[in-house]
Amino acid sequence: MNKSLYIIKDITKSILAGVIISLALIVLSGLISMIIKKGDIKSVLQIIKGTLFIIGSLGLIVSSGFILKKESRRPLDNKDSWKEQFKVLSFVKVFLIIGVIILLFGNIIDVIIFYL
């Protein structure tokens, strides 16, 4: 298969993983904040936004650390199964895309808060 098609498939898988992780974070932090804040929707959205921003930015920091310290990285234990899922993209690039998607969902929540 063409390498560009593999890149498109890998990026699509990474974006889908980021969307699933973001939705799980939204549901989890939303449920916890609903219990704590007792239904105040703006406060709940603020907590969800903060959660997404913190986790997304930590993901970007970790992936940048992996990029900067290439020599200190140990090889993946399941490299063959990783290559089955992602033909072209490395672990660091997938982690970076997931972090960006989480931050994107945080920005969407921020826009929703702005218009409320």
Short mmCIF file of C-alpha atoms in Angstrom, two decimals:
data_model
loop_
_atom_site.label_atom_id
_atom_site.label_comp_id
_atom_site.label_asym_id
_atom_site.label_seq_id
_atom_site.Cartn_x
_atom_site.Cartn_y
_atom_site.Cartn_z
CA MET A 1 0.00 0.00 0.00
CA ASN A 2 1.02 3.59 -0.50
CA LYS A 3 2.85 5.18 2.45
CA SER A 4 0.64 8.29 2.35
CA LEU A 5 -2.43 6.10 2.77
CA TYR A 6 -0.83 4.48 5.83
CA ILE A 7 -0.11 7.93 7.26
CA ILE A 8 -3.73 8.99 6.76
CA LYS A 9 -4.97 5.80 8.43
CA ASP A 10 -2.58 6.23 11.36
CA ILE A 11 -3.57 9.85 11.89
CA THR A 12 -7.25 8.89 11.72
CA LYS A 13 -6.72 6.17 14.34
CA SER A 14 -4.84 8.65 16.55
CA ILE A 15 -7.60 11.24 16.26
CA LEU A 16 -10.23 8.61 17.05
CA ALA A 17 -8.27 7.53 20.13
CA GLY A 18 -8.03 11.17 21.21
CA VAL A 19 -11.77 11.67 20.76
CA ILE A 20 -12.56 8.54 22.79
CA ILE A 21 -10.19 9.56 25.58
CA SER A 22 -11.58 13.12 25.59
CA LEU A 23 -15.17 11.91 25.80
CA ALA A 24 -14.26 9.55 28.64
CA LEU A 25 -12.60 12.43 30.50
CA ILE A 26 -15.62 14.66 29.90
CA VAL A 27 -18.03 12.05 31.24
CA LEU A 28 -15.87 11.15 34.22
CA SER A 29 -15.06 14.69 35.31
CA GLY A 30 -18.64 15.78 34.54
CA LEU A 31 -20.12 13.12 36.79
CA ILE A 32 -17.72 13.89 39.62
CA SER A 33 -18.26 17.64 39.33
CA MET A 34 -22.06 17.20 39.16
CA ILE A 35 -21.90 15.39 42.49
CA ILE A 36 -19.70 18.09 44.02
CA LYS A 37 -21.35 21.20 42.53
CA LYS A 38 -24.95 19.92 42.72
CA GLY A 39 -26.00 20.82 39.18
CA ASP A 40 -24.49 24.29 38.56
CA ILE A 41 -23.82 23.88 34.84
CA LYS A 42 -21.25 26.67 34.46
CA SER A 43 -19.18 25.35 37.34
CA VAL A 44 -19.39 21.83 35.97
CA LEU A 45 -18.24 23.01 32.54
CA GLN A 46 -15.39 24.96 34.15
CA ILE A 47 -14.19 21.82 35.93
CA ILE A 48 -14.46 19.77 32.74
CA LYS A 49 -12.51 22.43 30.84
CA GLY A 50 -9.82 22.53 33.51
CA THR A 51 -9.52 18.76 33.50
CA LEU A 52 -9.11 18.65 29.73
CA PHE A 53 -6.59 21.47 29.71
CA ILE A 54 -4.49 19.90 32.48
CA ILE A 55 -4.43 16.40 31.00
CA GLY A 56 -3.91 17.63 27.43
CA SER A 57 -1.05 19.91 28.39
CA LEU A 58 0.57 17.17 30.47
CA GLY A 59 0.35 14.89 27.44
CA LEU A 60 2.12 17.51 25.33
CA ILE A 61 4.81 18.00 27.96
CA VAL A 62 5.45 14.24 28.18
CA SER A 63 5.60 13.86 24.40
CA SER A 64 8.00 16.81 24.10
CA GLY A 65 10.17 15.17 26.75
CA PHE A 66 10.22 12.00 24.66
CA ILE A 67 11.22 14.02 21.61
CA LEU A 68 14.03 15.85 23.42
CA LYS A 69 15.55 12.78 25.10
CA LYS A 70 15.59 10.26 22.28
CA GLU A 71 18.61 8.40 23.64
CA SER A 72 17.05 7.75 27.04
CA ARG A 73 13.93 6.12 25.61
CA ARG A 74 13.75 2.41 25.97
CA PRO A 75 12.23 0.44 23.09
CA LEU A 76 8.59 -0.60 23.25
CA ASP A 77 7.99 -4.04 24.73
CA ASN A 78 5.30 -4.88 22.17
CA LYS A 79 6.80 -3.26 19.12
CA ASP A 80 5.31 -5.83 16.74
CA SER A 81 1.76 -5.28 17.95
CA TRP A 82 2.33 -1.50 17.78
CA LYS A 83 3.42 -1.84 14.14
CA GLU A 84 0.23 -3.79 13.42
CA GLN A 85 -1.90 -0.91 14.68
CA PHE A 86 0.18 2.04 13.46
CA LYS A 87 2.26 1.34 10.36
CA VAL A 88 4.07 4.69 10.08
CA LEU A 89 3.57 6.81 13.22
CA SER A 90 5.65 6.25 16.32
CA PHE A 91 4.39 6.19 19.89
CA VAL A 92 5.51 9.77 20.50
CA LYS A 93 3.64 11.15 17.49
CA VAL A 94 0.46 9.31 18.42
CA PHE A 95 0.74 10.58 22.00
CA LEU A 96 1.24 14.12 20.66
CA ILE A 97 -1.87 13.91 18.46
CA ILE A 98 -3.95 12.60 21.36
CA GLY A 99 -2.78 15.49 23.56
CA VAL A 100 -3.71 18.02 20.90
CA ILE A 101 -7.17 16.48 20.48
CA ILE A 102 -7.77 16.63 24.24
CA LEU A 103 -6.81 20.31 24.23
CA LEU A 104 -9.12 20.88 21.26
CA PHE A 105 -12.04 19.47 23.23
CA GLY A 106 -11.07 21.77 26.11
CA ASN A 107 -11.23 24.71 23.73
CA ILE A 108 -14.66 23.62 22.52
CA ILE A 109 -15.90 23.51 26.12
CA ASP A 110 -14.38 26.96 26.67
CA VAL A 111 -16.34 28.37 23.70
CA ILE A 112 -19.53 26.80 25.07
CA ILE A 113 -18.89 28.46 28.43
CA PHE A 114 -18.29 31.79 26.70
CA TYR A 115 -21.69 31.69 24.99
CA LEU A 116 -23.64 30.64 28.10
#
